[in-house]
Amino acid sequence: MNNRSASNILVALLFVFGLGCRSGQNTTTQTYTINKSAEGSKGMVVSAHPFATQVGLDILKKGGNAVDAAIAVQFALAVCYPVAGNIGGGGFMVYVDKNGNSNTLDFREMAPAKAFADMYLDAKGDPITELSINGPLAGGVPGTVAGMWEAYSKYSKLKDWKALVMPAVLGAKNGVILTSNEAQGLNNNKIKMDSINHGATVYTKQYWKTGDVMKLPELAATLSAIAEQGPKGFYEGKVASQIANAMQKDGGIITLEDLKNYKAVWRNPIITTYRGQKVVTMPPPSSGGMVLVQLLKSVEPYNLKANQWQSATNVHLMVEAERRSYADRATHMGDMDYYPVPMTTLTSDEYIASRMKNFDPNKASKSDNTKAGNIKETEQTTHYNVVDAEGNAVSITTTLNGGYGSKYVIREAGFLLNNEMDDFSVKPGVPNLYGLIGNEANKIEPGKRMLSSMTPAIVLDKNGKPNIIVGTPGGSTIITSVFQTIINIMDFGMAADEAVARPRFHHQWMPDVVMLENDCLTPEVKEKLKEMGHNLVTRGKIGRVEAIIIKDGKYSGGADPRGDDDAKGY
Ligand code: DON
């Protein structure tokens, strides 16, 4: 029994749900709880926000399967969690059904047709960072709505699209109460957002307090169009025109044609084994799956459990694996539809073993000290997991990229546009928002998908059924957080809530530093790592991991204590 399993935190928030009521009249108010752990055997949802978790659970209780619930969660997050939940962004879904059949869906944003390699460089060839990070030009063509529709068309059991979108419509129309984190996040970004949008928007019309109700009428109308017409309600017709007109007016390049041409794509999962269990994860345009395979395979020959959790020996080994894999990421990884990513080699046992051949258990290797990336802690993406009564499992990571994406609001349609274009390599060797550098493989090309680190993953049990469902936000730290969580569970036997709560560390090749979450290692371990030659730096929170473990028909959910993340099961 870990010390968090009983830590269901009662959040004294009034939550205006208003189902079926007109705002201001007969509004149903209710208190709700945020659970950092939950148990169940029929259904489980873990997401970044209790509104979204509840919406997903309700769909499961109505007989929806994991995919139905996930779609409802995605739309709900776009309302209650605007910092990362979205219809203006994209993401990846990993799906494994109760029999172990797997599939992945790529609903990553695409570069608009008018995009070109040097679009964020000035006349001297220097990057104009602001352009790829803030404002309309930073946006890729959103993939979320198409992705949700694809998932629905292939796997829905409920076969009632409208029922999946309506909770979000009602949430936007009647308003959801802001948590302290949400209120603060919006307030902290108000000045920047208002300057980008030439005035206040619906998200920043006031300074918010915990418990305020934020109504999003334009978003409600957009979501209604999606509920009624499916993807046509977004990629064609009124909403598409609102997007294209806003772009023309404010200097973006997404056109009606780009919206119409957007496609979500089913891709063959990356599958590896770790300690005899299959791990199913995301192929390019995510680097997450390939790097996760490299990391797991690099440490598999070692008995991590023989040493203490986060001992110098284990941290050193894991950091050295991370250094090598992130170097590969920078050079070899990009959208496979545009660049020949050597995926088979990068994930082969021989190659990974050869990369670790020069691993010295007593000494840090050195990353080439050319460009040290500047890591900014503006990390917002979001991850959610769902398991249904049959044991089908969904793991989705979705994002606008930075917090509130480009911070640019398509005013008439009421949603925030992503700033995913910054995930491309805007110039070889120049670090992005997360300090990641890239090259030719990830250069900007029209229609191309920018390389991602998002790593939704599902580990199967020895019978080939879903066992661990996991993922997280965190920019470049996503892959190492998923890696550490899998190790916490598989090597150290932790429960889901404990595995997600434990502090994390991160190395990404460049800059050549080991980042420690809130200075997390013991003084002795830190001393040993320094003696080996590691540069240690402390930083704030790393990731917000959500995990579900399925064992003997019982589901245990773990929601990250670093935010409002909530697990609910039944
Ligand atoms: O796709 C990626 O790798 C990034 N756009 C993810 C950004 C992210 O995780 C921000 N969040 N915490």
Coordinates of C-alpha atoms and ligand atoms in Angstrom, one line a residue:
M1 CA 0.0 0.0 0.0
N2 CA 1.5 3.3 -0.9
N3 CA 1.0 6.5 0.9
R4 CA -1.0 8.1 -1.8
S5 CA -3.7 5.6 -2.4
A6 CA -6.0 7.2 0.1
S7 CA -5.2 10.7 -0.9
N8 CA -8.3 11.7 -2.8
I9 CA -8.3 15.4 -2.5
L10 CA -11.7 17.0 -2.0
V11 CA -11.6 20.1 -4.1
A12 CA -14.0 22.6 -2.8
L13 CA -15.0 23.8 -6.2
L14 CA -18.5 24.4 -7.4
F15 CA -18.8 23.0 -10.8
V16 CA -21.5 24.4 -13.0
F17 CA -22.6 21.6 -15.1
G18 CA -26.0 22.9 -16.1
L19 CA -27.0 19.9 -18.1
G20 CA -30.2 20.8 -19.9
C21 CA -30.6 24.1 -18.1
R22 CA -30.3 27.6 -19.5
S23 CA -27.5 29.5 -17.9
G24 CA -28.5 31.5 -15.0
Q25 CA -31.6 29.4 -14.3
N26 CA -31.9 26.2 -12.4
T27 CA -28.2 25.7 -12.7
T28 CA -27.2 22.4 -11.1
T29 CA -24.1 23.0 -9.0
Q30 CA -22.2 20.2 -7.6
T31 CA -19.0 19.6 -5.8
Y32 CA -16.6 17.2 -7.2
T33 CA -13.5 15.4 -6.2
I34 CA -10.1 15.1 -7.7
N35 CA -8.7 11.6 -7.2
K36 CA -5.1 10.9 -7.4
S37 CA -5.8 7.2 -7.5
A38 CA -8.9 5.2 -8.4
E39 CA -9.9 1.5 -8.6
G40 CA -12.4 -0.2 -10.8
S41 CA -13.1 -3.2 -12.9
K42 CA -15.6 -1.8 -15.5
G43 CA -14.0 1.4 -16.6
M44 CA -11.3 3.9 -15.8
V45 CA -10.4 7.4 -17.1
V46 CA -7.4 9.4 -16.1
S47 CA -7.0 12.9 -17.5
A48 CA -5.7 16.3 -16.6
H49 CA -9.0 17.7 -15.4
P50 CA -11.9 16.3 -13.4
F51 CA -14.6 17.7 -15.8
A52 CA -13.0 15.8 -18.6
T53 CA -12.5 12.6 -16.5
Q54 CA -16.2 12.7 -15.5
V55 CA -17.4 13.2 -19.0
G56 CA -15.4 10.2 -20.1
L57 CA -16.6 8.0 -17.3
D58 CA -20.2 9.0 -18.0
I59 CA -19.8 7.8 -21.6
L60 CA -18.3 4.5 -20.4
K61 CA -21.3 4.0 -18.0
K62 CA -23.7 4.7 -21.0
G63 CA -22.1 1.7 -22.7
G64 CA -19.5 3.5 -24.8
N65 CA -16.2 1.8 -25.3
A66 CA -12.7 3.3 -24.6
V67 CA -12.6 5.1 -27.9
D68 CA -16.0 6.6 -27.4
A69 CA -15.0 7.9 -24.0
A70 CA -11.7 9.1 -25.2
I71 CA -13.4 11.2 -27.9
A72 CA -15.7 12.8 -25.3
V73 CA -12.7 13.5 -23.1
Q74 CA -10.8 15.2 -25.9
F75 CA -13.7 17.6 -26.7
A76 CA -14.3 18.2 -23.0
L77 CA -10.6 19.1 -22.4
A78 CA -10.9 21.7 -25.2
V79 CA -13.4 23.5 -22.9
C80 CA -12.2 23.0 -19.4
Y81 CA -8.4 22.9 -20.0
P82 CA -7.7 25.5 -22.7
V83 CA -4.0 25.5 -21.9
A84 CA -3.6 22.3 -23.7
G85 CA -6.9 20.6 -24.4
N86 CA -7.9 21.5 -27.9
I87 CA -9.7 21.4 -31.2
G88 CA -7.0 23.7 -32.6
G89 CA -4.2 21.3 -32.2
G90 CA -3.4 17.7 -32.8
G91 CA -2.1 14.5 -31.2
F92 CA -1.6 10.8 -31.3
M93 CA -3.7 7.8 -30.2
V94 CA -2.4 4.4 -29.3
Y95 CA -5.1 1.8 -29.1
V96 CA -4.9 -1.8 -28.0
D97 CA -8.1 -3.9 -27.8
K98 CA -8.9 -6.6 -25.2
N99 CA -7.2 -9.2 -27.5
G100 CA -4.0 -7.3 -27.9
N101 CA -4.7 -6.0 -31.4
S102 CA -3.1 -2.6 -31.7
N103 CA -3.3 0.4 -33.9
T104 CA -2.1 4.0 -33.8
L105 CA -3.7 7.2 -35.1
D106 CA -1.7 10.2 -36.2
F107 CA -3.7 13.4 -36.0
R108 CA -0.7 15.6 -35.8
E109 CA -0.9 19.1 -37.4
M110 CA 0.4 19.5 -40.9
A111 CA 2.4 22.5 -42.3
P112 CA 0.2 24.7 -44.5
A113 CA 0.7 24.5 -48.2
K114 CA 2.3 28.0 -48.1
A115 CA 4.9 27.0 -45.5
F116 CA 8.6 26.8 -46.5
A117 CA 11.9 25.9 -44.9
D118 CA 13.1 29.4 -44.2
M119 CA 9.8 31.0 -43.2
Y120 CA 10.9 31.9 -39.7
L121 CA 14.3 33.3 -40.7
D122 CA 15.1 37.0 -41.2
A123 CA 17.1 38.4 -44.2
K124 CA 20.4 37.5 -42.5
G125 CA 19.2 33.9 -42.0
D126 CA 18.7 34.3 -38.2
P127 CA 15.6 32.8 -36.6
I128 CA 12.8 35.2 -35.6
T129 CA 11.7 33.0 -32.7
E130 CA 8.6 35.0 -31.9
L131 CA 7.1 34.0 -35.3
S132 CA 7.2 30.3 -34.8
I133 CA 6.0 30.5 -31.2
N134 CA 3.4 33.2 -30.9
G135 CA 0.6 34.4 -33.2
P136 CA -1.2 33.0 -36.2
L137 CA 1.9 32.1 -38.3
A138 CA 3.0 29.6 -35.6
G139 CA 0.0 27.4 -36.3
G140 CA -0.1 24.1 -38.2
V141 CA -3.3 22.9 -39.7
P142 CA -5.2 21.4 -36.8
G143 CA -5.8 17.6 -36.7
T144 CA -7.9 17.0 -33.6
V145 CA -11.4 17.0 -35.1
A146 CA -10.4 14.8 -38.0
G147 CA -8.6 12.5 -35.6
M148 CA -11.6 12.1 -33.4
W149 CA -13.8 11.4 -36.4
E150 CA -11.4 8.7 -37.7
A151 CA -11.3 7.1 -34.3
Y152 CA -15.1 7.2 -34.1
S153 CA -15.6 5.8 -37.6
K154 CA -13.4 2.9 -37.0
Y155 CA -14.0 1.9 -33.4
S156 CA -17.1 3.5 -31.9
K157 CA -19.5 1.2 -30.1
L158 CA -22.0 3.8 -29.1
K159 CA -22.3 5.0 -32.7
D160 CA -23.6 8.3 -31.5
W161 CA -21.2 11.1 -32.4
K162 CA -23.4 13.9 -31.1
A163 CA -23.5 12.3 -27.7
L164 CA -19.7 12.4 -27.5
V165 CA -19.4 16.0 -28.4
M166 CA -22.5 17.4 -26.5
P167 CA -20.9 17.4 -23.0
A168 CA -18.3 19.8 -24.3
V169 CA -20.9 21.9 -26.1
L170 CA -22.8 22.2 -22.8
G171 CA -19.7 22.9 -20.8
A172 CA -18.7 25.7 -23.2
K173 CA -22.2 27.2 -23.2
N174 CA -22.9 27.0 -19.5
G175 CA -19.4 27.5 -18.4
V176 CA -17.1 25.4 -16.3
I177 CA -15.7 26.6 -13.0
L178 CA -12.0 27.5 -13.1
T179 CA -9.7 25.7 -10.8
S180 CA -6.9 27.7 -9.2
N181 CA -4.4 26.4 -11.7
E182 CA -6.6 27.3 -14.6
A183 CA -7.4 30.8 -13.3
Q184 CA -3.7 31.5 -12.6
G185 CA -2.6 30.1 -16.0
L186 CA -5.0 32.4 -17.8
N187 CA -4.1 35.4 -15.7
N188 CA -0.4 34.9 -16.1
N189 CA -0.8 34.8 -19.9
K190 CA -3.3 37.6 -20.2
I191 CA -0.9 40.4 -21.2
K192 CA 0.8 38.3 -23.8
M193 CA -2.4 36.9 -25.2
D194 CA -4.1 40.3 -25.4
S195 CA -1.1 41.7 -27.2
I196 CA -1.1 38.9 -29.7
N197 CA -4.9 39.2 -30.2
H198 CA -4.9 43.0 -30.3
G199 CA -7.2 43.1 -27.3
A200 CA -8.9 40.9 -24.8
T201 CA -10.5 37.6 -25.9
V202 CA -13.1 35.5 -24.3
Y203 CA -10.3 33.7 -22.4
T204 CA -8.9 36.9 -21.0
K205 CA -11.9 39.2 -20.7
Q206 CA -11.1 39.6 -17.0
Y207 CA -8.6 38.5 -14.4
W208 CA -10.1 35.2 -13.1
K209 CA -10.5 33.9 -9.6
T210 CA -10.7 30.3 -8.5
G211 CA -14.3 29.3 -8.8
D212 CA -15.2 31.8 -11.5
V213 CA -17.4 30.4 -14.3
M214 CA -15.8 30.8 -17.8
K215 CA -18.4 30.6 -20.5
L216 CA -17.2 30.2 -24.1
P217 CA -20.2 30.9 -26.4
E218 CA -18.2 31.0 -29.7
L219 CA -16.5 27.7 -28.8
A220 CA -20.0 26.3 -28.0
A221 CA -21.2 27.2 -31.4
T222 CA -18.1 25.7 -33.1
L223 CA -18.5 22.5 -31.1
S224 CA -22.2 22.4 -32.0
A225 CA -21.3 22.5 -35.7
I226 CA -18.9 19.6 -35.1
A227 CA -21.6 17.7 -33.1
E228 CA -24.1 18.2 -35.9
Q229 CA -21.9 17.8 -39.0
G230 CA -18.8 15.9 -37.9
P231 CA -15.5 17.1 -39.4
K232 CA -17.3 19.1 -42.1
G233 CA -18.4 21.3 -39.3
F234 CA -14.8 22.3 -38.7
Y235 CA -12.9 21.8 -42.0
E236 CA -15.6 23.2 -44.3
G237 CA -18.4 25.7 -44.1
K238 CA -18.7 28.5 -41.6
V239 CA -16.0 27.5 -39.1
A240 CA -13.5 26.9 -41.9
S241 CA -14.2 30.4 -43.3
Q242 CA -13.8 31.9 -39.8
I243 CA -10.4 30.3 -39.6
A244 CA -9.3 31.3 -43.0
N245 CA -10.6 34.8 -42.7
A246 CA -8.8 35.3 -39.3
M247 CA -5.6 34.0 -40.9
Q248 CA -5.9 36.5 -43.8
K249 CA -6.6 39.4 -41.5
D250 CA -3.9 38.7 -38.9
G251 CA -1.1 37.3 -41.0
G252 CA -1.4 33.5 -40.8
I253 CA -1.2 31.2 -43.8
I254 CA -3.7 28.4 -43.2
T255 CA -6.2 28.4 -46.1
L256 CA -9.6 26.8 -46.8
E257 CA -7.7 24.4 -49.0
D258 CA -5.4 23.4 -46.2
L259 CA -8.3 22.7 -43.9
K260 CA -10.1 20.6 -46.5
N261 CA -7.0 18.6 -47.3
Y262 CA -6.2 17.7 -43.7
K263 CA -6.1 13.9 -43.1
A264 CA -5.6 11.9 -39.9
V265 CA -3.6 8.8 -40.7
W266 CA -3.7 5.3 -39.2
R267 CA -0.1 4.1 -38.8
N268 CA 1.5 0.8 -37.8
P269 CA 2.5 0.9 -34.2
I270 CA 6.0 0.5 -33.0
I271 CA 6.2 -2.6 -31.0
T272 CA 9.1 -3.8 -28.9
T273 CA 9.5 -6.0 -25.9
Y274 CA 10.8 -5.0 -22.5
R275 CA 11.5 -7.8 -19.9
G276 CA 9.3 -10.2 -21.9
Q277 CA 6.3 -7.8 -22.2
K278 CA 5.2 -6.1 -25.5
V279 CA 5.3 -2.4 -25.6
V280 CA 3.1 -0.7 -28.2
T281 CA 3.8 2.9 -29.0
M282 CA 3.8 5.7 -31.6
P283 CA 5.8 5.7 -34.9
P284 CA 6.9 8.9 -36.7
P285 CA 6.0 11.7 -37.0
S286 CA 6.5 11.1 -33.3
S287 CA 10.1 10.5 -32.2
G288 CA 8.6 9.2 -28.9
G289 CA 8.1 5.6 -29.9
M290 CA 11.6 5.2 -31.4
V291 CA 13.4 6.9 -28.6
L292 CA 11.3 4.9 -26.0
V293 CA 12.4 1.6 -27.7
Q294 CA 16.0 2.7 -27.7
L295 CA 15.8 3.7 -24.0
L296 CA 14.1 0.5 -22.8
K297 CA 16.4 -1.7 -24.9
S298 CA 19.5 0.1 -23.8
V299 CA 18.8 -0.6 -20.1
E300 CA 17.2 -4.0 -20.4
P301 CA 20.5 -5.9 -20.1
Y302 CA 21.0 -4.4 -16.6
N303 CA 19.3 -5.4 -13.4
L304 CA 17.9 -2.1 -12.3
K305 CA 16.2 -3.6 -9.3
A306 CA 19.6 -4.9 -7.9
N307 CA 20.4 -1.2 -7.3
Q308 CA 18.2 1.2 -5.4
W309 CA 15.6 3.3 -7.3
Q310 CA 17.3 6.5 -8.5
S311 CA 20.7 5.2 -7.3
A312 CA 23.7 6.8 -9.0
T313 CA 24.3 3.5 -10.9
N314 CA 20.7 3.5 -12.3
V315 CA 20.5 7.3 -13.0
H316 CA 23.9 7.2 -14.8
L317 CA 22.8 4.2 -17.0
M318 CA 19.5 5.8 -17.9
V319 CA 21.1 9.2 -18.6
E320 CA 23.7 7.6 -20.9
A321 CA 20.9 5.8 -22.8
E322 CA 19.1 9.1 -23.1
R323 CA 22.1 11.0 -24.3
R324 CA 22.6 8.5 -27.2
S325 CA 18.9 8.3 -28.2
Y326 CA 18.3 12.0 -28.2
A327 CA 21.4 12.5 -30.4
D328 CA 19.7 10.1 -32.9
R329 CA 16.5 12.0 -32.6
A330 CA 18.1 15.3 -33.6
T331 CA 19.7 13.8 -36.7
H332 CA 17.6 11.0 -38.0
M333 CA 14.0 11.6 -37.1
G334 CA 11.2 13.4 -38.9
D335 CA 8.0 12.8 -40.8
M336 CA 8.5 9.5 -42.6
D337 CA 6.1 10.6 -45.4
Y338 CA 8.8 13.2 -46.3
Y339 CA 12.1 11.8 -45.0
P340 CA 13.5 8.3 -45.0
V341 CA 13.7 7.8 -41.3
P342 CA 15.9 4.7 -40.7
M343 CA 13.3 3.3 -38.3
T344 CA 14.2 -0.4 -38.5
T345 CA 17.8 0.3 -37.7
L346 CA 17.2 2.8 -35.0
T347 CA 15.0 0.3 -33.2
S348 CA 16.9 -2.8 -33.8
D349 CA 18.6 -4.7 -31.0
E350 CA 22.0 -4.8 -32.7
Y351 CA 22.0 -1.0 -33.4
I352 CA 21.0 -0.2 -29.8
A353 CA 23.5 -2.6 -28.4
S354 CA 26.2 -1.0 -30.6
R355 CA 25.3 2.5 -29.3
M356 CA 25.7 1.4 -25.7
K357 CA 29.0 -0.4 -26.4
N358 CA 31.1 2.5 -25.2
F359 CA 29.0 2.9 -22.0
D360 CA 31.3 3.2 -19.1
P361 CA 29.5 2.4 -15.8
N362 CA 31.8 4.9 -13.9
K363 CA 32.1 7.8 -16.3
A364 CA 29.8 10.2 -18.1
S365 CA 30.3 10.6 -21.8
K366 CA 30.2 14.1 -23.3
S367 CA 27.6 15.4 -25.7
D368 CA 29.4 17.4 -28.4
N369 CA 29.5 20.8 -26.8
T370 CA 28.3 22.8 -29.8
K371 CA 24.9 24.4 -29.1
A372 CA 23.4 24.4 -25.7
G373 CA 19.6 24.6 -25.9
N374 CA 17.7 27.0 -23.8
I375 CA 15.0 25.0 -22.0
K376 CA 12.0 27.1 -21.1
E377 CA 9.5 25.7 -18.7
T378 CA 6.4 26.6 -20.6
E379 CA 5.3 23.1 -21.1
Q380 CA 1.7 22.3 -21.8
T381 CA 0.3 19.4 -23.6
T382 CA -2.0 16.8 -22.1
H383 CA -2.4 13.1 -21.8
Y384 CA -5.4 10.9 -21.0
N385 CA -6.0 7.1 -20.7
V386 CA -9.2 5.2 -20.9
V387 CA -10.0 1.5 -20.3
D388 CA -13.5 0.1 -20.8
A389 CA -15.4 -2.8 -19.4
E390 CA -14.0 -5.2 -22.0
G391 CA -10.4 -4.2 -21.3
N392 CA -9.9 -2.2 -24.5
A393 CA -7.4 0.6 -23.9
V394 CA -6.7 4.0 -25.3
S395 CA -3.7 6.2 -24.6
I396 CA -3.8 9.7 -26.2
T397 CA -1.4 12.6 -26.0
T398 CA -2.7 15.8 -27.5
T399 CA -1.3 19.3 -27.6
L400 CA -1.3 22.9 -28.8
N401 CA 2.4 22.7 -28.1
G402 CA 3.2 25.6 -25.8
G403 CA 0.8 26.7 -23.1
Y404 CA -2.3 28.1 -24.9
G405 CA -0.5 27.2 -28.1
S406 CA 0.2 30.2 -30.3
K407 CA -2.0 32.2 -27.8
Y408 CA -3.8 33.3 -30.9
V409 CA -7.6 32.9 -30.7
I410 CA -9.7 32.4 -33.8
R411 CA -12.1 34.9 -32.3
E412 CA -15.3 34.0 -34.1
A413 CA -14.8 30.3 -33.6
G414 CA -13.7 30.7 -30.0
F415 CA -10.7 28.4 -29.9
L416 CA -6.9 28.7 -29.5
L417 CA -4.6 27.8 -32.4
N418 CA -1.6 25.6 -31.9
N419 CA 2.0 26.8 -32.3
E420 CA 3.2 23.4 -33.5
M421 CA 5.3 24.9 -36.4
D422 CA 8.0 25.5 -33.7
D423 CA 8.4 21.7 -33.5
F424 CA 10.0 21.8 -36.9
S425 CA 13.6 22.6 -37.1
V426 CA 13.4 26.2 -38.1
K427 CA 17.1 26.2 -38.9
P428 CA 19.5 23.3 -38.5
G429 CA 21.0 23.2 -35.1
V430 CA 18.8 26.0 -33.7
P431 CA 16.9 24.8 -30.5
N432 CA 13.1 24.9 -30.4
L433 CA 11.0 25.8 -27.4
Y434 CA 12.2 22.7 -25.6
G435 CA 15.8 23.0 -26.5
L436 CA 15.6 20.3 -29.1
I437 CA 17.7 20.7 -32.2
G438 CA 17.0 19.1 -35.5
N439 CA 18.2 19.0 -39.1
E440 CA 17.2 18.1 -42.6
A441 CA 14.9 15.3 -41.4
N442 CA 12.7 17.8 -39.6
K443 CA 12.9 20.8 -41.9
I444 CA 9.7 22.7 -42.8
E445 CA 8.0 21.5 -46.0
P446 CA 4.4 22.1 -47.1
G447 CA 2.0 19.4 -45.9
K448 CA 4.7 17.8 -43.6
R449 CA 4.1 16.9 -40.0
M450 CA 6.5 18.3 -37.5
L451 CA 8.5 15.8 -35.4
S452 CA 7.0 15.2 -32.0
S453 CA 8.1 13.8 -28.6
M454 CA 4.6 12.7 -27.6
T455 CA 4.7 9.1 -26.5
P456 CA 1.4 7.5 -25.8
A457 CA 2.2 3.9 -24.9
I458 CA 0.5 0.7 -23.8
V459 CA 2.4 -2.3 -22.3
L460 CA 0.8 -5.7 -22.7
D461 CA 0.9 -8.4 -20.1
K462 CA 2.3 -11.9 -20.7
N463 CA -1.0 -12.9 -22.2
G464 CA -0.9 -10.1 -24.7
K465 CA -3.6 -8.0 -23.2
P466 CA -3.3 -4.3 -22.1
N467 CA -1.5 -4.1 -18.8
I468 CA 0.0 -0.5 -18.4
I469 CA -1.5 2.5 -20.2
V470 CA 0.7 5.6 -19.9
G471 CA 1.7 8.9 -21.3
T472 CA 2.4 12.5 -20.3
P473 CA 3.0 16.1 -21.5
G474 CA 6.4 17.7 -21.1
G475 CA 7.9 18.6 -24.4
S476 CA 11.3 17.0 -24.8
T477 CA 10.9 15.4 -21.3
I478 CA 7.9 13.3 -22.4
I479 CA 9.9 10.3 -23.6
T480 CA 12.1 10.2 -20.5
S481 CA 9.1 10.5 -18.2
V482 CA 7.3 7.7 -19.9
F483 CA 10.5 5.6 -19.8
Q484 CA 10.9 6.2 -16.0
T485 CA 7.2 5.5 -15.3
I486 CA 7.4 2.1 -17.1
I487 CA 10.6 1.3 -15.1
N488 CA 8.9 2.4 -11.9
I489 CA 6.1 0.0 -12.5
M490 CA 7.9 -2.9 -14.3
D491 CA 11.3 -2.9 -12.5
F492 CA 10.3 -1.5 -9.1
G493 CA 6.8 -2.8 -8.8
M494 CA 5.2 0.5 -8.0
A495 CA 1.4 1.1 -8.1
A496 CA 0.1 3.5 -10.7
D497 CA -0.3 6.5 -8.4
E498 CA 3.1 6.1 -6.9
A499 CA 4.8 5.5 -10.3
V500 CA 3.4 8.8 -11.6
A501 CA 4.1 10.8 -8.5
R502 CA 7.8 10.0 -8.0
P503 CA 10.3 12.7 -9.0
R504 CA 12.0 12.5 -12.4
F505 CA 15.2 13.4 -14.1
H506 CA 16.0 14.1 -17.8
H507 CA 18.8 14.3 -20.2
Q508 CA 18.3 15.1 -23.9
W509 CA 21.9 15.0 -25.3
M510 CA 21.9 18.8 -25.8
P511 CA 22.3 20.7 -23.6
D512 CA 24.7 18.3 -21.9
V513 CA 23.1 18.4 -18.5
V514 CA 21.0 16.1 -16.3
M515 CA 17.9 18.0 -15.2
L516 CA 16.6 17.0 -11.8
E517 CA 13.0 17.8 -10.9
N518 CA 13.2 20.0 -7.8
D519 CA 16.7 18.9 -7.1
C520 CA 15.3 15.4 -6.5
L521 CA 18.3 13.1 -5.9
T522 CA 19.9 12.5 -2.5
P523 CA 23.2 14.4 -1.8
E524 CA 25.2 11.2 -2.0
V525 CA 23.8 10.2 -5.4
K526 CA 24.4 13.8 -6.7
E527 CA 28.0 13.7 -5.5
K528 CA 28.6 10.4 -7.2
L529 CA 27.1 11.5 -10.5
K530 CA 29.2 14.7 -10.4
E531 CA 32.3 12.5 -9.8
M532 CA 31.4 10.5 -12.9
G533 CA 31.4 13.8 -14.8
H534 CA 27.7 14.7 -15.1
N535 CA 26.5 18.3 -15.0
L536 CA 23.5 18.5 -12.8
V537 CA 20.9 21.3 -12.9
T538 CA 17.7 21.6 -10.9
R539 CA 14.4 22.6 -12.5
G540 CA 10.7 22.7 -11.8
K541 CA 8.1 20.0 -12.5
I542 CA 8.8 17.4 -15.1
G543 CA 5.7 16.1 -16.9
R544 CA 2.2 15.2 -15.7
V545 CA 2.0 11.5 -16.2
E546 CA -1.2 9.5 -16.2
A547 CA -1.2 5.8 -15.8
I548 CA -3.6 2.9 -15.6
I549 CA -2.5 -0.6 -14.6
I550 CA -4.7 -3.6 -15.4
K551 CA -4.1 -6.7 -13.4
D552 CA -6.3 -9.7 -12.9
G553 CA -9.3 -7.8 -14.3
K554 CA -8.8 -4.9 -11.8
Y555 CA -8.0 -1.4 -13.0
S556 CA -5.9 1.0 -10.9
G557 CA -5.6 4.6 -12.1
G558 CA -2.8 7.0 -11.1
A559 CA -3.2 10.7 -11.8
D560 CA -0.2 13.0 -11.5
P561 CA -0.2 15.1 -8.3
R562 CA 1.6 17.9 -10.1
G563 CA -1.7 19.3 -11.4
D564 CA -5.5 18.9 -11.2
D565 CA -5.2 15.5 -12.8
D566 CA -7.9 13.2 -11.9
A567 CA -8.6 9.4 -12.0
K568 CA -12.1 8.0 -11.9
G569 CA -13.1 4.4 -12.2
Y570 CA -16.1 2.2 -11.4
Ligands
DON1 O1 4.8 17.3 -30.0 C1 5.6 17.6 -29.2 O2 6.6 17.0 -28.9 C2 5.4 18.9 -28.4 N1 4.6 19.8 -29.2 C3 4.8 18.6 -27.1 C4 4.7 19.9 -26.3 C5 4.5 19.6 -24.9 O3 4.5 18.5 -24.4 C6 4.2 20.7 -24.0 N2 3.9 20.3 -22.7 N3 3.9 20.1 -21.7

